[in-house]
Coordinates of C-alpha atoms and ligand atoms in Angstrom, one line a residue:
M21 CA 21.3 26.3 0.4
R22 CA 19.5 23.6 2.3
F23 CA 17.8 24.1 5.6
L24 CA 16.0 20.9 5.9
L25 CA 14.9 20.0 9.3
I26 CA 12.7 17.0 9.8
L27 CA 11.7 16.3 13.3
L28 CA 9.9 13.1 13.9
V29 CA 8.6 13.2 17.3
L30 CA 6.8 10.1 18.3
A31 CA 3.1 10.2 19.3
G32 CA 1.4 10.5 22.6
V33 CA -1.9 8.8 23.2
F34 CA -5.0 10.5 22.0
S35 CA -8.5 9.2 22.2
L36 CA -10.6 10.1 19.2
Q37 CA -13.8 8.9 17.8
G38 CA -13.7 6.1 15.1
Q39 CA -15.2 6.0 11.7
E40 CA -18.4 8.0 11.2
N41 CA -21.7 6.3 11.6
G42 CA -23.0 4.1 8.8
Y43 CA -19.8 2.1 8.4
W44 CA -20.1 -1.6 8.0
Q45 CA -18.2 -4.4 6.3
Q46 CA -19.0 -8.1 5.7
H47 CA -17.4 -11.1 7.4
V48 CA -16.4 -14.4 5.8
D49 CA -14.7 -17.5 7.2
Y50 CA -13.1 -19.9 4.8
Q51 CA -12.5 -23.6 5.2
M52 CA -10.6 -25.0 2.2
D53 CA -9.2 -28.4 1.4
V54 CA -7.2 -28.4 -1.8
T55 CA -5.0 -30.9 -3.7
V56 CA -2.4 -29.7 -6.1
D57 CA -0.9 -31.8 -8.9
V58 CA 2.7 -30.6 -9.4
D59 CA 3.0 -32.4 -12.7
D60 CA 0.4 -30.5 -14.7
F61 CA -0.2 -27.6 -12.3
T62 CA -3.9 -28.2 -11.9
F63 CA -5.6 -28.3 -8.5
S64 CA -9.1 -29.0 -7.1
G65 CA -10.7 -28.5 -3.8
T66 CA -13.7 -27.8 -1.6
Q67 CA -14.5 -24.6 0.1
K68 CA -16.9 -24.1 3.0
L69 CA -17.6 -20.4 3.4
T70 CA -19.5 -19.0 6.3
Y71 CA -20.8 -15.6 5.2
T72 CA -22.2 -13.0 7.6
N73 CA -24.2 -10.2 6.2
N74 CA -23.4 -7.1 8.4
S75 CA -25.1 -4.8 5.9
P76 CA -28.5 -3.2 6.7
E77 CA -30.0 -4.9 3.6
T78 CA -31.2 -8.3 2.6
L79 CA -28.7 -9.8 0.0
K80 CA -30.1 -11.8 -2.9
R81 CA -26.8 -12.1 -4.8
V82 CA -23.1 -12.5 -4.0
F83 CA -20.0 -12.4 -6.2
Y84 CA -16.7 -14.3 -6.1
H85 CA -13.4 -13.3 -7.7
M86 CA -12.1 -16.1 -9.9
Y87 CA -8.8 -14.4 -10.6
F88 CA -6.9 -17.0 -12.6
N89 CA -9.4 -16.6 -15.5
A90 CA -7.6 -13.4 -16.3
F91 CA -4.7 -15.4 -17.7
Q92 CA -6.5 -16.5 -20.9
P93 CA -6.3 -15.2 -24.4
G94 CA -9.1 -12.7 -25.0
S95 CA -9.7 -11.9 -21.3
E96 CA -10.1 -8.3 -20.2
M97 CA -6.6 -8.4 -18.8
D98 CA -5.3 -9.5 -22.2
M99 CA -7.3 -6.9 -24.1
R100 CA -6.2 -4.1 -21.8
L101 CA -2.6 -5.2 -22.2
Q102 CA -2.9 -5.1 -26.0
Q103 CA -4.4 -1.6 -25.9
I104 CA -2.4 0.3 -23.4
E105 CA 0.4 2.4 -24.8
D106 CA 2.9 1.6 -22.0
P107 CA 2.2 -2.1 -21.0
D108 CA 3.8 -3.6 -18.0
R109 CA 7.1 -5.0 -19.4
R110 CA 6.7 -8.2 -17.4
M111 CA 3.5 -9.0 -19.3
V112 CA 4.8 -8.5 -22.8
T113 CA 7.4 -10.0 -25.1
D114 CA 8.6 -7.6 -27.8
G115 CA 5.5 -5.4 -27.0
E116 CA 3.1 -8.3 -27.6
S117 CA 0.8 -9.7 -24.9
R118 CA 2.1 -12.8 -23.3
I119 CA -1.4 -13.8 -22.3
A120 CA -2.5 -13.9 -25.9
D121 CA 0.2 -16.6 -26.5
L122 CA -0.8 -18.9 -23.7
K123 CA -1.6 -22.5 -24.8
P124 CA -4.5 -24.4 -23.2
D125 CA -2.2 -26.2 -20.8
E126 CA -0.5 -22.9 -19.9
I127 CA -3.5 -20.7 -19.2
G128 CA -5.0 -20.1 -15.8
Y129 CA -8.5 -21.0 -14.9
M130 CA -10.8 -21.2 -11.9
R131 CA -14.2 -22.9 -12.2
A132 CA -16.9 -23.8 -9.7
T133 CA -18.0 -27.3 -10.3
S134 CA -20.8 -27.2 -7.7
L135 CA -22.2 -24.6 -5.3
L136 CA -24.7 -25.1 -2.5
Q137 CA -26.2 -22.6 0.0
D138 CA -27.2 -24.3 3.2
S139 CA -27.4 -27.6 1.2
K140 CA -29.6 -26.0 -1.5
A141 CA -28.4 -25.7 -5.1
V142 CA -27.8 -22.1 -6.2
S143 CA -27.6 -20.8 -9.8
Y144 CA -24.3 -19.2 -10.8
Q145 CA -22.6 -17.9 -13.8
L146 CA -19.0 -17.2 -14.6
E147 CA -18.4 -13.8 -16.3
G148 CA -14.7 -13.6 -16.9
T149 CA -13.0 -13.3 -13.5
I150 CA -16.3 -12.9 -11.5
L151 CA -18.7 -15.6 -10.5
E152 CA -22.2 -14.2 -10.2
V153 CA -24.3 -16.1 -7.7
E154 CA -28.1 -15.9 -7.3
L155 CA -28.7 -17.1 -3.8
A156 CA -31.3 -19.9 -3.1
E157 CA -32.3 -18.0 0.1
P158 CA -31.8 -14.3 0.5
I159 CA -29.5 -13.4 3.5
P160 CA -31.3 -11.0 5.8
A161 CA -29.4 -8.1 7.5
G162 CA -27.4 -9.6 10.3
G163 CA -27.9 -13.2 9.0
S164 CA -25.4 -15.9 8.2
T165 CA -25.3 -18.5 5.5
Q166 CA -23.0 -21.4 4.4
L167 CA -21.8 -21.7 0.9
D168 CA -20.2 -25.0 -0.1
M169 CA -18.3 -25.0 -3.4
T170 CA -16.2 -27.5 -5.2
F171 CA -13.8 -26.0 -7.6
E172 CA -11.0 -26.7 -10.0
G173 CA -8.2 -24.6 -11.3
Q174 CA -5.0 -24.5 -13.3
V175 CA -2.0 -22.4 -12.3
P176 CA -1.1 -20.1 -15.3
L177 CA 2.5 -19.6 -16.5
Q178 CA 3.8 -16.7 -14.4
I179 CA 2.6 -13.6 -16.2
R180 CA 1.8 -11.2 -13.4
R181 CA 2.0 -11.7 -9.6
S182 CA 0.9 -15.3 -9.4
G183 CA 1.7 -18.4 -11.5
R184 CA 4.0 -21.3 -12.1
N185 CA 7.7 -21.3 -12.9
N186 CA 8.6 -17.7 -12.5
R187 CA 11.7 -16.3 -14.1
E188 CA 13.8 -17.3 -11.1
G189 CA 12.5 -20.8 -11.3
V190 CA 10.1 -20.8 -8.3
A191 CA 7.6 -23.5 -9.0
L192 CA 4.4 -22.1 -7.4
S193 CA 3.6 -18.4 -6.5
M194 CA 0.0 -18.9 -5.4
S195 CA -1.7 -15.5 -4.9
Q196 CA -5.3 -14.8 -5.8
W197 CA -5.6 -18.5 -6.4
Y198 CA -8.9 -19.5 -4.7
P199 CA -12.6 -18.5 -5.2
K200 CA -12.6 -15.3 -3.1
M201 CA -15.7 -13.6 -2.0
A202 CA -16.0 -10.0 -3.3
E203 CA -16.3 -7.4 -0.6
Y204 CA -19.6 -5.6 -0.1
D205 CA -19.2 -2.7 2.4
F206 CA -20.6 0.7 3.2
E207 CA -19.5 1.8 -0.3
G208 CA -21.3 -1.0 -2.1
W209 CA -20.2 -4.0 -4.0
H210 CA -16.6 -4.2 -5.2
A211 CA -16.8 -7.1 -7.7
H212 CA -14.0 -5.5 -9.8
P213 CA -12.9 -7.6 -12.8
Y214 CA -9.2 -8.5 -12.6
I215 CA -7.7 -6.4 -15.3
A216 CA -4.4 -5.3 -13.8
R217 CA -4.8 -4.0 -10.3
E218 CA -5.5 -4.5 -7.5
F219 CA -7.4 -6.0 -4.6
H220 CA -10.1 -5.5 -1.9
G221 CA -11.2 -8.3 0.3
V222 CA -13.4 -9.4 3.1
W223 CA -12.0 -9.9 6.6
G224 CA -12.3 -13.3 8.1
D225 CA -10.6 -16.5 9.4
F226 CA -8.9 -19.0 7.0
D227 CA -8.5 -22.7 7.7
V228 CA -6.6 -24.2 4.7
K229 CA -5.5 -27.7 4.1
L230 CA -3.1 -28.1 1.2
T231 CA -2.1 -31.5 -0.2
I232 CA 1.0 -31.4 -2.3
D233 CA 4.0 -33.5 -3.4
K234 CA 6.0 -34.1 -0.2
R235 CA 9.2 -32.7 -1.6
Y236 CA 7.7 -29.2 -1.9
V237 CA 8.4 -26.7 0.9
V238 CA 5.4 -24.4 1.5
G239 CA 5.4 -20.8 2.9
G240 CA 2.7 -18.2 3.1
T241 CA -0.2 -16.7 5.0
G242 CA -1.1 -18.5 8.2
Y243 CA 0.3 -20.6 11.0
L244 CA 1.1 -24.2 10.3
Q245 CA -1.0 -26.4 12.6
N246 CA 0.9 -29.7 12.0
P247 CA 4.7 -28.8 12.0
Q248 CA 5.7 -32.1 13.5
E249 CA 4.1 -34.0 10.6
I250 CA 5.5 -31.7 8.0
G251 CA 9.0 -30.8 9.0
H252 CA 10.7 -28.8 6.2
G253 CA 12.1 -26.4 8.9
Y254 CA 8.8 -26.0 10.7
Q255 CA 9.4 -28.7 13.3
A256 CA 10.6 -27.8 16.8
P257 CA 14.4 -27.4 16.8
G258 CA 16.2 -30.6 17.4
T259 CA 13.2 -32.8 16.9
K260 CA 12.7 -35.5 14.3
V261 CA 9.8 -35.8 11.9
P262 CA 8.5 -39.2 11.0
R263 CA 9.0 -40.4 7.4
V264 CA 5.9 -40.2 5.2
K265 CA 4.9 -43.2 3.2
G266 CA 2.8 -41.7 0.4
K267 CA 3.9 -39.2 -2.2
T268 CA 2.1 -36.2 -0.6
L269 CA 1.9 -34.2 2.6
T270 CA -1.2 -32.3 3.8
W271 CA -0.3 -28.9 5.2
H272 CA -2.8 -27.4 7.6
F273 CA -2.7 -23.6 8.0
K274 CA -4.8 -21.3 10.0
A275 CA -4.9 -17.5 9.6
P276 CA -7.1 -15.4 11.8
N277 CA -8.5 -12.1 10.8
V278 CA -7.0 -11.6 7.4
H279 CA -8.5 -10.6 4.0
D280 CA -6.3 -12.7 1.8
F281 CA -4.4 -16.0 1.8
M282 CA -1.3 -16.6 -0.3
W283 CA 1.1 -19.5 -0.4
A284 CA 4.2 -20.4 -2.4
A285 CA 6.0 -23.7 -2.9
D286 CA 9.2 -25.0 -4.3
P287 CA 11.1 -28.3 -3.8
D288 CA 14.4 -26.3 -3.6
Y289 CA 13.5 -23.7 -1.0
I290 CA 15.8 -23.1 1.9
H291 CA 13.6 -22.3 4.9
D292 CA 15.2 -20.1 7.7
T293 CA 13.5 -18.7 10.7
L294 CA 14.3 -15.9 13.0
E295 CA 12.4 -15.5 16.3
M296 CA 12.2 -11.8 17.2
E297 CA 12.2 -10.8 20.9
N298 CA 8.8 -9.3 21.6
G299 CA 7.9 -9.8 18.0
P300 CA 6.6 -12.2 15.4
D301 CA 8.6 -15.2 14.1
L302 CA 10.1 -14.3 10.8
H303 CA 10.3 -17.0 8.0
F304 CA 12.5 -16.8 4.9
F305 CA 12.1 -19.0 1.8
Y306 CA 14.5 -18.8 -1.0
K307 CA 16.1 -20.9 -3.7
N308 CA 19.2 -22.9 -2.9
K309 CA 21.3 -20.9 -5.4
E310 CA 24.8 -20.1 -4.3
E311 CA 24.8 -16.5 -5.6
I312 CA 21.8 -15.4 -3.6
I313 CA 22.3 -17.2 -0.3
D314 CA 24.5 -14.5 1.3
N315 CA 22.1 -11.7 0.6
W316 CA 19.2 -13.7 1.9
K317 CA 21.0 -14.4 5.1
K318 CA 21.9 -10.8 5.6
L319 CA 18.3 -9.8 4.8
Q320 CA 17.0 -11.6 8.0
P321 CA 18.2 -9.2 10.7
K322 CA 17.3 -6.3 8.5
T323 CA 13.7 -7.6 8.4
A324 CA 13.7 -7.7 12.2
E325 CA 14.9 -4.1 12.2
A326 CA 12.3 -3.0 9.8
M327 CA 9.6 -4.8 11.8
T328 CA 10.7 -3.0 14.9
F329 CA 10.8 0.4 13.1
F330 CA 7.2 0.0 11.8
N331 CA 5.9 -1.3 15.2
K332 CA 7.3 1.8 16.8
N333 CA 6.3 4.4 14.2
V334 CA 3.0 3.1 13.1
G335 CA 1.7 0.6 15.6
P336 CA 2.0 -3.0 16.8
Y337 CA 2.0 -5.7 14.1
P338 CA -0.9 -7.9 15.1
Y339 CA 0.1 -11.3 13.9
K340 CA 2.6 -13.9 15.2
Q341 CA 4.4 -14.5 12.0
Y342 CA 5.7 -12.8 8.9
S343 CA 7.3 -14.6 5.8
V344 CA 9.6 -13.2 3.1
I345 CA 9.3 -15.6 0.2
Q346 CA 11.1 -15.7 -3.1
G347 CA 8.5 -15.8 -5.9
G348 CA 6.2 -13.7 -8.0
D349 CA 7.5 -11.1 -10.4
G350 CA 8.9 -8.1 -8.4
G351 CA 7.4 -7.5 -5.0
M352 CA 3.8 -7.9 -3.8
E353 CA 2.3 -7.8 -0.4
Y354 CA 0.0 -10.4 1.1
A355 CA -1.4 -11.2 4.5
M356 CA 1.5 -12.0 6.9
S357 CA 3.8 -12.4 3.9
T358 CA 5.3 -11.2 0.7
L359 CA 6.5 -12.6 -2.6
V360 CA 9.6 -10.9 -3.9
T361 CA 12.0 -11.8 -6.7
G362 CA 15.3 -12.7 -5.0
E363 CA 18.1 -12.3 -7.5
R364 CA 18.9 -8.8 -6.5
S365 CA 21.6 -6.6 -5.0
F366 CA 21.5 -6.5 -1.3
N367 CA 20.2 -2.9 -1.2
S368 CA 17.4 -3.7 -3.6
L369 CA 16.5 -6.9 -1.7
V370 CA 16.2 -4.9 1.5
G371 CA 14.3 -2.1 -0.3
V372 CA 11.7 -4.4 -1.7
M373 CA 11.3 -6.3 1.7
V374 CA 10.9 -3.0 3.5
H375 CA 8.3 -1.8 1.1
E376 CA 6.3 -5.0 1.1
L377 CA 6.6 -5.4 4.9
A378 CA 5.3 -1.9 5.3
H379 CA 2.2 -3.0 3.4
S380 CA 1.3 -5.2 6.4
W381 CA 0.2 -2.0 8.0
F382 CA -1.0 -0.1 4.9
Q383 CA -3.1 -2.8 3.3
H384 CA -3.2 -5.9 5.3
V385 CA -4.3 -4.2 8.5
L386 CA -5.6 -0.8 7.2
A387 CA -7.3 -2.4 4.2
T388 CA -8.0 0.5 1.9
N389 CA -9.8 -0.3 -1.3
E390 CA -6.8 -0.5 -3.7
S391 CA -9.0 0.0 -6.8
K392 CA -10.5 3.2 -5.5
H393 CA -7.6 4.7 -3.3
A394 CA -4.4 3.1 -4.5
W395 CA -2.5 6.1 -3.2
M396 CA -3.5 5.3 0.4
D397 CA -1.7 1.9 0.3
E398 CA 1.1 2.5 -2.2
G399 CA 1.7 6.1 -1.2
F400 CA 1.6 5.6 2.5
T401 CA 3.8 2.5 2.2
S402 CA 6.3 4.4 0.1
F403 CA 6.3 7.2 2.7
I404 CA 7.0 5.0 5.7
S405 CA 9.4 2.7 3.9
S406 CA 11.5 5.7 2.8
L407 CA 11.8 6.7 6.5
C408 CA 12.6 3.1 7.4
M409 CA 15.3 2.7 4.8
N410 CA 16.8 5.9 6.0
S411 CA 16.9 4.5 9.5
I412 CA 18.0 0.9 9.0
M413 CA 20.4 1.3 6.0
D414 CA 22.4 4.3 7.3
Q415 CA 21.3 6.4 4.4
Q416 CA 21.9 10.0 5.2
N417 CA 19.4 11.4 2.7
E418 CA 18.5 14.9 3.7
N419 CA 15.1 14.4 2.2
P420 CA 14.2 10.7 2.3
F421 CA 11.1 11.5 0.1
A422 CA 13.1 13.3 -2.7
G423 CA 12.4 10.4 -5.1
S424 CA 8.7 10.6 -4.5
Y425 CA 8.7 14.4 -5.1
D426 CA 10.7 14.0 -8.3
G427 CA 8.2 11.3 -9.5
Y428 CA 5.3 13.7 -8.8
Y429 CA 7.0 16.6 -10.6
R430 CA 7.7 14.4 -13.6
L431 CA 4.0 13.3 -13.6
V432 CA 2.9 17.0 -13.6
G433 CA 5.4 17.8 -16.4
S434 CA 4.2 14.9 -18.5
G435 CA 0.8 16.4 -18.9
K436 CA -0.7 12.9 -18.3
E437 CA -1.8 13.3 -14.8
Q438 CA -5.3 12.1 -13.8
P439 CA -6.9 12.8 -10.4
Q440 CA -6.1 10.2 -7.7
T441 CA -9.9 9.4 -7.6
T442 CA -9.4 7.5 -10.9
H443 CA -10.1 3.8 -10.6
S444 CA -6.7 2.0 -10.6
D445 CA -7.5 0.2 -13.9
R446 CA -8.7 3.2 -15.7
Y447 CA -5.6 5.4 -15.9
E448 CA -4.7 6.1 -19.5
Y449 CA -1.1 5.2 -18.8
N450 CA 0.5 2.7 -16.4
A451 CA 3.2 5.3 -15.7
A452 CA 0.6 7.8 -14.6
Y453 CA -1.0 5.3 -12.3
G454 CA 2.4 4.5 -10.8
A455 CA 3.4 8.1 -10.2
S456 CA -0.1 9.0 -8.9
A457 CA -0.3 6.0 -6.5
Y458 CA 3.3 5.8 -5.3
S459 CA 4.9 9.2 -5.7
K460 CA 1.9 11.6 -5.3
G461 CA 0.6 9.3 -2.6
A462 CA 3.8 9.5 -0.6
V463 CA 3.9 13.3 -1.1
F464 CA 0.4 13.5 0.3
L465 CA 1.8 12.5 3.7
A466 CA 5.2 14.1 3.5
Q467 CA 3.5 17.4 2.5
L468 CA 0.8 17.0 5.2
G469 CA 3.8 17.1 7.6
Y470 CA 4.6 20.5 6.2
V471 CA 1.0 21.7 6.6
I472 CA 0.4 20.4 10.2
G473 CA 3.9 19.7 11.5
Q474 CA 6.0 16.5 11.4
D475 CA 5.2 15.6 15.0
K476 CA 1.5 15.9 14.3
L477 CA 1.8 13.9 11.1
M478 CA 3.4 11.0 12.9
Q479 CA 0.7 11.2 15.6
T480 CA -1.9 11.2 12.9
L481 CA -0.5 8.0 11.3
R482 CA -0.4 6.2 14.6
E483 CA -3.9 7.3 15.5
Y484 CA -5.2 6.4 12.1
Y485 CA -3.7 2.9 12.5
R486 CA -5.3 2.5 16.0
L487 CA -8.7 3.6 14.9
F488 CA -9.1 1.9 11.5
Q489 CA -7.2 -1.4 11.8
F490 CA -9.1 -4.3 10.4
K491 CA -11.4 -2.0 8.5
H492 CA -11.5 -0.3 5.1
P493 CA -10.5 3.3 5.8
T494 CA -11.2 6.0 3.2
P495 CA -9.4 9.3 2.3
N496 CA -11.8 11.1 4.6
D497 CA -10.6 8.9 7.6
I498 CA -7.0 10.0 7.4
I499 CA -7.8 13.6 7.0
R500 CA -10.4 13.6 9.8
T501 CA -7.9 11.9 12.0
A502 CA -5.4 14.8 11.3
E503 CA -8.1 17.4 11.8
K504 CA -9.2 16.0 15.2
L505 CA -5.6 15.9 16.4
T506 CA -4.7 19.4 15.3
D507 CA -8.0 21.3 15.4
L508 CA -7.0 22.6 11.9
H509 CA -9.4 22.5 8.9
L510 CA -7.9 20.3 6.2
G511 CA -10.7 19.4 3.8
W512 CA -9.1 21.7 1.2
Y513 CA -5.9 19.7 1.3
L514 CA -7.6 16.4 0.7
M515 CA -9.8 17.8 -2.0
D516 CA -7.2 19.6 -4.1
W517 CA -4.5 17.0 -3.8
T518 CA -6.5 13.9 -4.3
Q519 CA -9.6 14.9 -6.3
T520 CA -8.1 17.4 -8.8
T521 CA -4.9 17.9 -10.7
N522 CA -4.5 21.4 -9.3
T523 CA -0.8 22.3 -8.6
I524 CA 1.1 24.4 -6.1
D525 CA 3.2 27.3 -7.3
Y526 CA 4.0 30.1 -4.9
G527 CA 6.7 32.7 -5.5
I528 CA 8.6 35.7 -4.2
K529 CA 7.3 38.5 -6.5
E530 CA 9.1 41.5 -5.2
V531 CA 11.5 42.6 -2.5
T532 CA 11.9 46.3 -1.7
G533 CA 13.1 48.3 1.2
N534 CA 15.1 51.1 2.8
E535 CA 17.4 51.6 5.8
E536 CA 14.5 50.7 8.2
S537 CA 12.7 47.8 6.8
T538 CA 12.2 45.4 4.0
Q539 CA 8.9 44.6 2.2
I540 CA 8.4 41.2 0.7
V541 CA 5.6 40.5 -1.8
L542 CA 4.7 36.8 -2.3
E543 CA 2.3 35.6 -5.0
R544 CA 0.2 32.5 -5.5
I545 CA 0.4 31.3 -9.1
G546 CA -1.0 27.8 -8.9
L547 CA -4.6 27.0 -7.9
M548 CA -3.9 24.9 -4.9
P549 CA -3.8 26.7 -1.6
M550 CA -0.9 26.3 0.9
P551 CA 0.3 28.0 4.0
Q552 CA 3.8 29.5 3.7
D553 CA 6.9 29.1 5.7
I554 CA 9.4 31.8 4.8
L555 CA 13.1 31.8 5.9
V556 CA 15.0 35.1 5.9
V557 CA 18.8 34.9 6.1
Y558 CA 20.6 38.1 7.1
E559 CA 24.1 39.3 6.1
D560 CA 25.5 38.4 9.5
G561 CA 24.4 34.8 9.0
S562 CA 21.5 35.0 11.5
R563 CA 18.2 33.6 10.4
E564 CA 14.5 34.3 11.1
T565 CA 11.3 32.6 9.9
F566 CA 7.9 33.9 9.1
Y567 CA 4.7 32.0 8.8
A568 CA 1.8 33.1 6.6
P569 CA -1.1 30.8 7.7
L570 CA -3.8 29.8 5.2
R571 CA -7.0 31.5 6.3
M572 CA -9.2 28.4 5.4
M573 CA -7.1 26.2 7.8
R574 CA -8.6 28.2 10.8
G575 CA -5.4 27.9 12.8
E576 CA -1.6 27.6 12.8
K577 CA 0.9 24.8 13.0
G578 CA 3.6 24.8 15.6
N579 CA 7.0 26.3 14.8
P580 CA 8.8 23.6 12.7
Y581 CA 12.2 25.2 13.5
P582 CA 12.2 25.7 17.2
A583 CA 15.9 26.8 17.2
I584 CA 15.0 29.8 15.0
S585 CA 12.7 32.6 16.0
R586 CA 9.4 32.6 14.1
T587 CA 6.9 35.4 13.5
V588 CA 3.3 34.3 12.8
L589 CA 1.9 36.8 10.2
P590 CA -1.7 37.5 9.5
D591 CA -3.6 34.8 7.5
W592 CA -3.3 34.7 3.7
P593 CA -6.8 34.3 2.2
W594 CA -6.5 31.9 -0.8
A595 CA -8.3 34.1 -3.3
M596 CA -5.8 37.0 -2.8
P597 CA -3.2 36.5 -5.5
T598 CA -0.5 38.4 -3.6
Y599 CA 0.6 38.9 0.0
T600 CA 2.9 41.5 1.5
F601 CA 4.7 41.5 4.8
T602 CA 7.4 43.6 6.4
V603 CA 10.7 42.6 8.0
N604 CA 12.0 45.1 10.4
K605 CA 15.6 45.0 9.1
P606 CA 17.1 47.2 6.4
L607 CA 17.0 45.8 2.9
S608 CA 20.8 45.9 2.8
N609 CA 20.9 43.4 5.7
V610 CA 18.9 40.8 3.9
R611 CA 21.0 38.2 2.1
A612 CA 18.4 35.7 1.0
I613 CA 14.7 34.8 1.3
L614 CA 13.4 31.3 0.8
L615 CA 9.9 29.8 0.6
D616 CA 9.5 26.5 2.3
P617 CA 13.1 25.6 3.5
S618 CA 11.9 22.0 4.2
Q619 CA 11.2 21.5 0.5
L620 CA 8.2 19.4 1.5
M621 CA 5.7 21.7 -0.2
A622 CA 5.4 20.3 -3.6
D623 CA 5.9 23.5 -5.5
I624 CA 6.1 22.7 -9.1
N625 CA 8.3 25.7 -9.9
P626 CA 11.1 26.1 -7.3
D627 CA 12.8 28.9 -9.3
N628 CA 10.7 31.7 -7.8
N629 CA 11.0 30.3 -4.3
L630 CA 14.4 31.8 -3.6
W631 CA 15.4 35.5 -3.6
Q632 CA 19.1 36.3 -3.2
R633 CA 20.8 39.7 -2.9
P634 CA 21.8 40.6 -6.4
Ligands
LIG701 ZN1 3.4 -1.5 -2.8

């Protein structure tokens, strides 16, 4: 029996207060000029960084991420890879770390060769993937400073996310490739060593000049400023681009208000563009390989459909451009762009595009700290991309989130679950990280829809996007947004779901009755509280629902099944292990009783949720 009803009613306009007082984040503007040698994959450049201290303190030190140093034998990333029981399969060969095998001309590195603060030398020290900098002059609260760095690097063989010569033959996947200022915000410094995952950056404007072999086609974050010099599909349609005499071209990109900058380059990229009506320009870069071209052409209108879906259901995409680029080692989101592997079935290609595009909202505009709250970007992305796939791929899944629920149930069953408050790098198992961030994170939202109502959930998402865009929202921000919209108390939901491994198990304990009425006894077996929707089906096929609100919510959700009459019962206080209510129909008339007909409550034992006439 399935009685799933999911009603996604789009949001109205609500005005709510933004983040609580005490919030701040830094600001950094980058100007970079970089030259890449495509023969040995080394590069060097200059970086002019204007840093604004929005914190209430004077800063004496700053920290840069130098990510490419992770790809060296003996690095923290290498050691972690050697120790974890279930290493990422992309990073090992026959179970052995691929990083440990890298030769000097295959490793990655990133070094500062000089660093000045407002023309004064500063002392700095490289510690693995972090450059620790003692400033020459402290930056007072509200002050700004300029940091001028020269740097050199080597692009590692593709091991994870970025690198050269990925397995599909893309020459350069350049993510986390430049000296990147670590974020200091209201929660402190986030100078996380690069061990596996993931990222947290400082908002700012990027101005990047990239000099590279003129045969290479470049795509990535940012708007190209000199398309008529570059060509390669960027020039105005029907125009000619003058021939270049030298061996290189200098590409000039600008990206306003982003917290990351990625680019990729290959001499064999096909570059297609699709101009959306009332939307950004979409760019596609993929290898000129016969067997993938058809899929990559069909992907383009699907990308426009997905963009439209997210614009409508979450909020307007704020940039003028988005690029889907073949590269990397799976799928990874970047500002205004994604790197995805491209030799996939059409469904898989659309699936990965939809997921990574959704991250434009849930990471590149709502920039949650991925190390601390991975479930807020991966989980929310999984949630909204499941809805999008259902809509644009004609999938008639009754429950589009079924895969996420199954992933969560398997995690609980494995006994390896850790709370979602665990730092992304410090899960004991990669699989537990994955299920916690993606599956349990998606269930957080889908199940919140059960708790507050689907219409209120979608309003919450839109309001959350409106209030916290271009910031670093925290778990409290999403739940406070929901609370203010619904006037329900939801702190219990955030705490039990994200800070503990408490589970939900409610059941139908006993059904008794006579010719007048039927008594139903429910029980709470798991520790986590939940309100209860109960469906009663009678012998004549008619149906009725009952709602046992959770006392600590201090209120009730609307009727999720408006076509069926609902009785709101007295509150169920959490500490009471059982709960009894009466249905005014003879027991002989009751055919079945079902807890949570939507199946959106993540009850780890469904067997006791259904009672059927024996
Ligand atoms: Zn993701």
